[in-house]
Amino acid sequence: MDLSSFALLIAAGLIGGACNAVAGGGTFFTFPALLAVGVPPIVANATSAISIWPGHATSLLGYRKELARHAGRLKSSAPAFVIGAVIGAALLAVTGNGVFRQLIPWLLLVATLLFAIGPTLRTWISTNRSGTLPKPVIFLIDLVVAIYGGYFGAGLGILLMAVLTLIGLSDVNEANAVKNALATIVSTFAVAVFIATGIIAWGPGAAVLAGAIVGGYLGARFARWINPKILRGIIIAVGLGLTWFYF
C-alpha cells in the first residue's frame, strides 16, 4: 500500500468516524475509499465493518443507565439479531465479487434513501403506530433488519431507530442507547464471521480504523458546533453521488 492510498484511507476513516459521532453515515466514506485503493468489493465491505465496529462498542459506555432500564428488551431481541447478523455476514462471504459489485449501487441507493428519510420515517411511525405488535412479528422484523446489517450495514442505525419507534420506544435518548446496543450485537457477530472466513484486509482496515478513532473523538468533542442538518445534507449528497458513480 503506497503513501497516497494510506492517506486516503486515514482521511476516509477520519471523516467517517466524525460523521458517525454526529449524524451517522460513516460507511459512505470508508467503503468507497477501500474500493478506490483496490480492495475487492466483498473484502472492502467486511473491512469497513470491522473498522467502524469499535465506535459502536465504545458508545455503550455512555449509555449504561439507559441500557439497564431496557435490559429486558435487549435480552428478548438478542437472539433475532445474533441469528440475523450471522446469516447476513455468511451471505456476504459466499456472494461472488462480481455479483456484489452489481449490487453496490443498489445497496448504496437504499442506504442513502434510508438515511435521507430516517427522521420523517420515525415521525410517521410514531404518529401512526397503533397497538402492540405480536412477538413473532417483532422477531421477524428484527431478523430482517439484522440480516441487512450483517450483509451491508449502511443505514442500519436508521432501520433500528424505526423499529424501536414501531414497538413504542419514543424517547430519543433511550432509543439511541438501545439502537447502539443492537448495532453492536450485529456488528460483533458479523465481524466474527468475516474474520472466520478470512475476508478482512487487515492493512487497509488498520488505516481506516486509526482515522475513525481520531474522527470519532473529534466529532464527539465538536458536535455542539456542527449543524447536524447541514452534515446530513452533505452525507446524502455524497451517497447520491456515489450511487450515480457506481451505477
PDB file of N, CA and C in Angstrom, residues 7-83:
ATOM      1  N   ALA A   7      -2.949   7.549   2.964  1.00  0.00           N
ATOM      2  CA  ALA A   7      -3.507   8.852   3.332  1.00  0.00           C
ATOM      3  C   ALA A   7      -5.004   8.904   3.041  1.00  0.00           C
ATOM      4  N   LEU A   8      -5.426   8.323   1.908  1.00  0.00           N
ATOM      5  CA  LEU A   8      -6.849   8.305   1.553  1.00  0.00           C
ATOM      6  C   LEU A   8      -7.654   7.531   2.588  1.00  0.00           C
ATOM      7  N   LEU A   9      -7.124   6.381   3.023  1.00  0.00           N
ATOM      8  CA  LEU A   9      -7.840   5.548   3.998  1.00  0.00           C
ATOM      9  C   LEU A   9      -7.902   6.234   5.364  1.00  0.00           C
ATOM     10  N   ILE A  10      -6.807   6.865   5.755  1.00  0.00           N
ATOM     11  CA  ILE A  10      -6.810   7.611   7.019  1.00  0.00           C
ATOM     12  C   ILE A  10      -7.860   8.720   6.971  1.00  0.00           C
ATOM     13  N   ALA A  11      -7.886   9.458   5.856  1.00  0.00           N
ATOM     14  CA  ALA A  11      -8.840  10.561   5.703  1.00  0.00           C
ATOM     15  C   ALA A  11     -10.278  10.052   5.702  1.00  0.00           C
ATOM     16  N   ALA A  12     -10.519   8.932   5.013  1.00  0.00           N
ATOM     17  CA  ALA A  12     -11.863   8.360   4.970  1.00  0.00           C
ATOM     18  C   ALA A  12     -12.314   7.937   6.368  1.00  0.00           C
ATOM     19  N   GLY A  13     -11.393   7.305   7.113  1.00  0.00           N
ATOM     20  CA  GLY A  13     -11.724   6.913   8.483  1.00  0.00           C
ATOM     21  C   GLY A  13     -11.982   8.116   9.363  1.00  0.00           C
ATOM     22  N   LEU A  14     -11.167   9.159   9.197  1.00  0.00           N
ATOM     23  CA  LEU A  14     -11.323  10.386   9.976  1.00  0.00           C
ATOM     24  C   LEU A  14     -12.701  11.014   9.732  1.00  0.00           C
ATOM     25  N   ILE A  15     -13.059  11.168   8.454  1.00  0.00           N
ATOM     26  CA  ILE A  15     -14.357  11.771   8.110  1.00  0.00           C
ATOM     27  C   ILE A  15     -15.499  10.852   8.524  1.00  0.00           C
ATOM     28  N   GLY A  16     -15.347   9.558   8.249  1.00  0.00           N
ATOM     29  CA  GLY A  16     -16.399   8.609   8.607  1.00  0.00           C
ATOM     30  C   GLY A  16     -16.640   8.544  10.106  1.00  0.00           C
ATOM     31  N   GLY A  17     -15.552   8.528  10.877  1.00  0.00           N
ATOM     32  CA  GLY A  17     -15.691   8.493  12.326  1.00  0.00           C
ATOM     33  C   GLY A  17     -16.360   9.737  12.870  1.00  0.00           C
ATOM     34  N   ALA A  18     -15.999  10.894  12.314  1.00  0.00           N
ATOM     35  CA  ALA A  18     -16.615  12.148  12.748  1.00  0.00           C
ATOM     36  C   ALA A  18     -18.100  12.177  12.394  1.00  0.00           C
ATOM     37  N   CYS A  19     -18.439  11.711  11.192  1.00  0.00           N
ATOM     38  CA  CYS A  19     -19.851  11.684  10.777  1.00  0.00           C
ATOM     39  C   CYS A  19     -20.662  10.754  11.674  1.00  0.00           C
ATOM     40  N   ASN A  20     -20.092   9.587  11.980  1.00  0.00           N
ATOM     41  CA  ASN A  20     -20.812   8.647  12.847  1.00  0.00           C
ATOM     42  C   ASN A  20     -21.065   9.240  14.225  1.00  0.00           C
ATOM     43  N   ALA A  21     -20.135  10.037  14.709  1.00  0.00           N
ATOM     44  CA  ALA A  21     -20.280  10.639  16.032  1.00  0.00           C
ATOM     45  C   ALA A  21     -21.362  11.705  16.067  1.00  0.00           C
ATOM     46  N   VAL A  22     -21.646  12.317  14.911  1.00  0.00           N
ATOM     47  CA  VAL A  22     -22.596  13.435  14.880  1.00  0.00           C
ATOM     48  C   VAL A  22     -23.926  13.051  14.258  1.00  0.00           C
ATOM     49  N   ALA A  23     -23.894  12.432  13.078  1.00  0.00           N
ATOM     50  CA  ALA A  23     -25.137  12.197  12.351  1.00  0.00           C
ATOM     51  C   ALA A  23     -25.246  10.812  11.733  1.00  0.00           C
ATOM     52  N   GLY A  24     -24.177  10.013  11.776  1.00  0.00           N
ATOM     53  CA  GLY A  24     -24.188   8.721  11.109  1.00  0.00           C
ATOM     54  C   GLY A  24     -23.713   8.849   9.668  1.00  0.00           C
ATOM     55  N   GLY A  25     -23.693   7.712   8.958  1.00  0.00           N
ATOM     56  CA  GLY A  25     -23.332   7.741   7.550  1.00  0.00           C
ATOM     57  C   GLY A  25     -21.858   7.561   7.256  1.00  0.00           C
ATOM     58  N   GLY A  26     -21.074   7.129   8.232  1.00  0.00           N
ATOM     59  CA  GLY A  26     -19.639   6.991   8.025  1.00  0.00           C
ATOM     60  C   GLY A  26     -19.272   5.977   6.949  1.00  0.00           C
ATOM     61  N   THR A  27     -20.104   4.951   6.762  1.00  0.00           N
ATOM     62  CA  THR A  27     -19.829   3.921   5.762  1.00  0.00           C
ATOM     63  C   THR A  27     -19.759   4.502   4.355  1.00  0.00           C
ATOM     64  N   PHE A  28     -20.476   5.608   4.113  1.00  0.00           N
ATOM     65  CA  PHE A  28     -20.444   6.230   2.785  1.00  0.00           C
ATOM     66  C   PHE A  28     -19.051   6.740   2.429  1.00  0.00           C
ATOM     67  N   PHE A  29     -18.176   6.863   3.418  1.00  0.00           N
ATOM     68  CA  PHE A  29     -16.814   7.331   3.171  1.00  0.00           C
ATOM     69  C   PHE A  29     -15.803   6.184   3.240  1.00  0.00           C
ATOM     70  N   THR A  30     -15.957   5.288   4.210  1.00  0.00           N
ATOM     71  CA  THR A  30     -14.962   4.235   4.393  1.00  0.00           C
ATOM     72  C   THR A  30     -15.044   3.153   3.315  1.00  0.00           C
ATOM     73  N   PHE A  31     -16.243   2.744   2.958  1.00  0.00           N
ATOM     74  CA  PHE A  31     -16.411   1.679   1.967  1.00  0.00           C
ATOM     75  C   PHE A  31     -15.882   2.079   0.583  1.00  0.00           C
ATOM     76  N   PRO A  32     -16.296   3.240   0.027  1.00  0.00           N
ATOM     77  CA  PRO A  32     -15.761   3.638  -1.285  1.00  0.00           C
ATOM     78  C   PRO A  32     -14.243   3.859  -1.277  1.00  0.00           C
ATOM     79  N   ALA A  33     -13.710   4.340  -0.147  1.00  0.00           N
ATOM     80  CA  ALA A  33     -12.264   4.563  -0.075  1.00  0.00           C
ATOM     81  C   ALA A  33     -11.514   3.247  -0.193  1.00  0.00           C
ATOM     82  N   LEU A  34     -12.027   2.210   0.453  1.00  0.00           N
ATOM     83  CA  LEU A  34     -11.400   0.893   0.362  1.00  0.00           C
ATOM     84  C   LEU A  34     -11.478   0.351  -1.066  1.00  0.00           C
ATOM     85  N   LEU A  35     -12.608   0.580  -1.720  1.00  0.00           N
ATOM     86  CA  LEU A  35     -12.724   0.180  -3.124  1.00  0.00           C
ATOM     87  C   LEU A  35     -11.721   0.946  -3.981  1.00  0.00           C
ATOM     88  N   ALA A  36     -11.558   2.235  -3.692  1.00  0.00           N
ATOM     89  CA  ALA A  36     -10.696   3.097  -4.505  1.00  0.00           C
ATOM     90  C   ALA A  36      -9.234   2.667  -4.464  1.00  0.00           C
ATOM     91  N   VAL A  37      -8.807   2.062  -3.348  1.00  0.00           N
ATOM     92  CA  VAL A  37      -7.398   1.651  -3.256  1.00  0.00           C
ATOM     93  C   VAL A  37      -7.196   0.213  -3.738  1.00  0.00           C
ATOM     94  N   GLY A  38      -8.247  -0.370  -4.326  1.00  0.00           N
ATOM     95  CA  GLY A  38      -8.106  -1.681  -4.939  1.00  0.00           C
ATOM     96  C   GLY A  38      -8.537  -2.870  -4.114  1.00  0.00           C
ATOM     97  N   VAL A  39      -9.175  -2.641  -2.969  1.00  0.00           N
ATOM     98  CA  VAL A  39      -9.673  -3.756  -2.164  1.00  0.00           C
ATOM     99  C   VAL A  39     -10.921  -4.320  -2.849  1.00  0.00           C
ATOM    100  N   PRO A  40     -11.016  -5.639  -3.058  1.00  0.00           N
ATOM    101  CA  PRO A  40     -12.190  -6.232  -3.703  1.00  0.00           C
ATOM    102  C   PRO A  40     -13.481  -5.884  -2.956  1.00  0.00           C
ATOM    103  N   PRO A  41     -14.610  -5.788  -3.673  1.00  0.00           N
ATOM    104  CA  PRO A  41     -15.858  -5.302  -3.060  1.00  0.00           C
ATOM    105  C   PRO A  41     -16.266  -5.997  -1.766  1.00  0.00           C
ATOM    106  N   ILE A  42     -16.286  -7.324  -1.764  1.00  0.00           N
ATOM    107  CA  ILE A  42     -16.727  -8.044  -0.567  1.00  0.00           C
ATOM    108  C   ILE A  42     -15.757  -7.809   0.592  1.00  0.00           C
ATOM    109  N   VAL A  43     -14.474  -7.862   0.308  1.00  0.00           N
ATOM    110  CA  VAL A  43     -13.462  -7.619   1.340  1.00  0.00           C
ATOM    111  C   VAL A  43     -13.548  -6.174   1.832  1.00  0.00           C
ATOM    112  N   ALA A  44     -13.830  -5.236   0.920  1.00  0.00           N
ATOM    113  CA  ALA A  44     -13.965  -3.822   1.307  1.00  0.00           C
ATOM    114  C   ALA A  44     -15.133  -3.637   2.259  1.00  0.00           C
ATOM    115  N   ASN A  45     -16.240  -4.310   1.977  1.00  0.00           N
ATOM    116  CA  ASN A  45     -17.416  -4.188   2.845  1.00  0.00           C
ATOM    117  C   ASN A  45     -17.139  -4.770   4.228  1.00  0.00           C
ATOM    118  N   ALA A  46     -16.519  -5.947   4.257  1.00  0.00           N
ATOM    119  CA  ALA A  46     -16.204  -6.578   5.538  1.00  0.00           C
ATOM    120  C   ALA A  46     -15.172  -5.761   6.312  1.00  0.00           C
ATOM    121  N   THR A  47     -14.179  -5.232   5.611  1.00  0.00           N
ATOM    122  CA  THR A  47     -13.138  -4.435   6.252  1.00  0.00           C
ATOM    123  C   THR A  47     -13.695  -3.127   6.789  1.00  0.00           C
ATOM    124  N   SER A  48     -14.613  -2.516   6.044  1.00  0.00           N
ATOM    125  CA  SER A  48     -15.266  -1.299   6.519  1.00  0.00           C
ATOM    126  C   SER A  48     -16.033  -1.576   7.808  1.00  0.00           C
ATOM    127  N   ALA A  49     -16.694  -2.735   7.854  1.00  0.00           N
ATOM    128  CA  ALA A  49     -17.481  -3.105   9.045  1.00  0.00           C
ATOM    129  C   ALA A  49     -16.593  -3.247  10.273  1.00  0.00           C
ATOM    130  N   ILE A  50     -15.448  -3.917  10.103  1.00  0.00           N
ATOM    131  CA  ILE A  50     -14.575  -4.126  11.261  1.00  0.00           C
ATOM    132  C   ILE A  50     -13.887  -2.824  11.675  1.00  0.00           C
ATOM    133  N   SER A  51     -13.724  -1.913  10.724  1.00  0.00           N
ATOM    134  CA  SER A  51     -13.064  -0.643  11.029  1.00  0.00           C
ATOM    135  C   SER A  51     -13.939   0.282  11.867  1.00  0.00           C
ATOM    136  N   ILE A  52     -15.260   0.202  11.672  1.00  0.00           N
ATOM    137  CA  ILE A  52     -16.155   1.081  12.431  1.00  0.00           C
ATOM    138  C   ILE A  52     -16.773   0.382  13.640  1.00  0.00           C
ATOM    139  N   TRP A  53     -16.481  -0.923  13.801  1.00  0.00           N
ATOM    140  CA  TRP A  53     -17.053  -1.678  14.922  1.00  0.00           C
ATOM    141  C   TRP A  53     -16.741  -1.075  16.287  1.00  0.00           C
ATOM    142  N   PRO A  54     -15.484  -0.660  16.565  1.00  0.00           N
ATOM    143  CA  PRO A  54     -15.192  -0.121  17.897  1.00  0.00           C
ATOM    144  C   PRO A  54     -16.065   1.081  18.267  1.00  0.00           C
ATOM    145  N   GLY A  55     -16.464   1.862  17.258  1.00  0.00           N
ATOM    146  CA  GLY A  55     -17.299   3.028  17.542  1.00  0.00           C
ATOM    147  C   GLY A  55     -18.639   2.634  18.146  1.00  0.00           C
ATOM    148  N   HIS A  56     -19.231   1.550  17.619  1.00  0.00           N
ATOM    149  CA  HIS A  56     -20.489   1.062  18.190  1.00  0.00           C
ATOM    150  C   HIS A  56     -20.279   0.588  19.626  1.00  0.00           C
ATOM    151  N   ALA A  57     -19.223  -0.201  19.813  1.00  0.00           N
ATOM    152  CA  ALA A  57     -18.995  -0.804  21.127  1.00  0.00           C
ATOM    153  C   ALA A  57     -18.692   0.235  22.206  1.00  0.00           C
ATOM    154  N   THR A  58     -17.791   1.172  21.900  1.00  0.00           N
ATOM    155  CA  THR A  58     -17.404   2.148  22.919  1.00  0.00           C
ATOM    156  C   THR A  58     -18.528   3.136  23.236  1.00  0.00           C
ATOM    157  N   SER A  59     -19.456   3.327  22.308  1.00  0.00           N
ATOM    158  CA  SER A  59     -20.555   4.256  22.569  1.00  0.00           C
ATOM    159  C   SER A  59     -21.454   3.771  23.706  1.00  0.00           C
ATOM    160  N   LEU A  60     -21.413   2.466  23.989  1.00  0.00           N
ATOM    161  CA  LEU A  60     -22.267   1.915  25.039  1.00  0.00           C
ATOM    162  C   LEU A  60     -21.843   2.376  26.429  1.00  0.00           C
ATOM    163  N   LEU A  61     -20.586   2.794  26.562  1.00  0.00           N
ATOM    164  CA  LEU A  61     -20.091   3.219  27.871  1.00  0.00           C
ATOM    165  C   LEU A  61     -20.862   4.430  28.401  1.00  0.00           C
ATOM    166  N   GLY A  62     -21.355   5.240  27.508  1.00  0.00           N
ATOM    167  CA  GLY A  62     -22.098   6.432  27.932  1.00  0.00           C
ATOM    168  C   GLY A  62     -23.579   6.200  28.123  1.00  0.00           C
ATOM    169  N   TYR A  63     -24.025   4.955  27.915  1.00  0.00           N
ATOM    170  CA  TYR A  63     -25.466   4.675  27.985  1.00  0.00           C
ATOM    171  C   TYR A  63     -25.805   3.583  29.003  1.00  0.00           C
ATOM    172  N   ARG A  64     -24.962   3.435  30.019  1.00  0.00           N
ATOM    173  CA  ARG A  64     -25.161   2.329  30.962  1.00  0.00           C
ATOM    174  C   ARG A  64     -26.513   2.392  31.674  1.00  0.00           C
ATOM    175  N   LYS A  65     -26.934   3.582  32.092  1.00  0.00           N
ATOM    176  CA  LYS A  65     -28.205   3.705  32.816  1.00  0.00           C
ATOM    177  C   LYS A  65     -29.381   3.387  31.909  1.00  0.00           C
ATOM    178  N   GLU A  66     -29.355   3.927  30.684  1.00  0.00           N
ATOM    179  CA  GLU A  66     -30.448   3.682  29.739  1.00  0.00           C
ATOM    180  C   GLU A  66     -30.540   2.199  29.382  1.00  0.00           C
ATOM    181  N   LEU A  67     -29.386   1.580  29.194  1.00  0.00           N
ATOM    182  CA  LEU A  67     -29.375   0.165  28.822  1.00  0.00           C
ATOM    183  C   LEU A  67     -29.901  -0.713  29.960  1.00  0.00           C
ATOM    184  N   ALA A  68     -29.594  -0.326  31.195  1.00  0.00           N
ATOM    185  CA  ALA A  68     -30.089  -1.083  32.344  1.00  0.00           C
ATOM    186  C   ALA A  68     -31.614  -1.047  32.396  1.00  0.00           C
ATOM    187  N   ARG A  69     -32.194   0.092  32.011  1.00  0.00           N
ATOM    188  CA  ARG A  69     -33.655   0.213  32.024  1.00  0.00           C
ATOM    189  C   ARG A  69     -34.305  -0.612  30.920  1.00  0.00           C
ATOM    190  N   HIS A  70     -33.553  -0.939  29.882  1.00  0.00           N
ATOM    191  CA  HIS A  70     -34.120  -1.686  28.755  1.00  0.00           C
ATOM    192  C   HIS A  70     -33.455  -3.051  28.576  1.00  0.00           C
ATOM    193  N   ALA A  71     -32.968  -3.588  29.680  1.00  0.00           N
ATOM    194  CA  ALA A  71     -32.293  -4.884  29.634  1.00  0.00           C
ATOM    195  C   ALA A  71     -33.224  -5.979  29.113  1.00  0.00           C
ATOM    196  N   GLY A  72     -34.504  -5.896  29.500  1.00  0.00           N
ATOM    197  CA  GLY A  72     -35.470  -6.899  29.053  1.00  0.00           C
ATOM    198  C   GLY A  72     -35.643  -6.894  27.543  1.00  0.00           C
ATOM    199  N   ARG A  73     -35.763  -5.692  26.971  1.00  0.00           N
ATOM    200  CA  ARG A  73     -35.899  -5.569  25.518  1.00  0.00           C
ATOM    201  C   ARG A  73     -34.664  -6.121  24.805  1.00  0.00           C
ATOM    202  N   LEU A  74     -33.494  -5.829  25.328  1.00  0.00           N
ATOM    203  CA  LEU A  74     -32.262  -6.299  24.706  1.00  0.00           C
ATOM    204  C   LEU A  74     -32.151  -7.823  24.760  1.00  0.00           C
ATOM    205  N   LYS A  75     -32.522  -8.398  25.894  1.00  0.00           N
ATOM    206  CA  LYS A  75     -32.452  -9.856  26.031  1.00  0.00           C
ATOM    207  C   LYS A  75     -33.425 -10.548  25.082  1.00  0.00           C
ATOM    208  N   SER A  76     -34.625  -9.987  24.953  1.00  0.00           N
ATOM    209  CA  SER A  76     -35.624 -10.612  24.078  1.00  0.00           C
ATOM    210  C   SER A  76     -35.274 -10.445  22.603  1.00  0.00           C
ATOM    211  N   SER A  77     -34.569  -9.364  22.273  1.00  0.00           N
ATOM    212  CA  SER A  77     -34.228  -9.092  20.874  1.00  0.00           C
ATOM    213  C   SER A  77     -32.928  -9.750  20.443  1.00  0.00           C
ATOM    214  N   ALA A  78     -32.045 -10.028  21.406  1.00  0.00           N
ATOM    215  CA  ALA A  78     -30.705 -10.514  21.077  1.00  0.00           C
ATOM    216  C   ALA A  78     -30.699 -11.740  20.164  1.00  0.00           C
ATOM    217  N   PRO A  79     -31.537 -12.772  20.418  1.00  0.00           N
ATOM    218  CA  PRO A  79     -31.480 -13.956  19.540  1.00  0.00           C
ATOM    219  C   PRO A  79     -31.714 -13.628  18.068  1.00  0.00           C
ATOM    220  N   ALA A  80     -32.716 -12.806  17.782  1.00  0.00           N
ATOM    221  CA  ALA A  80     -33.007 -12.453  16.389  1.00  0.00           C
ATOM    222  C   ALA A  80     -31.845 -11.703  15.759  1.00  0.00           C
ATOM    223  N   PHE A  81     -31.226 -10.808  16.519  1.00  0.00           N
ATOM    224  CA  PHE A  81     -30.130 -10.009  15.971  1.00  0.00           C
ATOM    225  C   PHE A  81     -28.853 -10.832  15.810  1.00  0.00           C
ATOM    226  N   VAL A  82     -28.614 -11.776  16.702  1.00  0.00           N
ATOM    227  CA  VAL A  82     -27.453 -12.655  16.553  1.00  0.00           C
ATOM    228  C   VAL A  82     -27.619 -13.541  15.317  1.00  0.00           C
ATOM    229  N   ILE A  83     -28.790 -14.177  15.204  1.00  0.00           N
ATOM    230  CA  ILE A  83     -29.049 -15.067  14.063  1.00  0.00           C
ATOM    231  C   ILE A  83     -29.005 -14.286  12.755  1.00  0.00           C
TER     232      ILE A  83
END
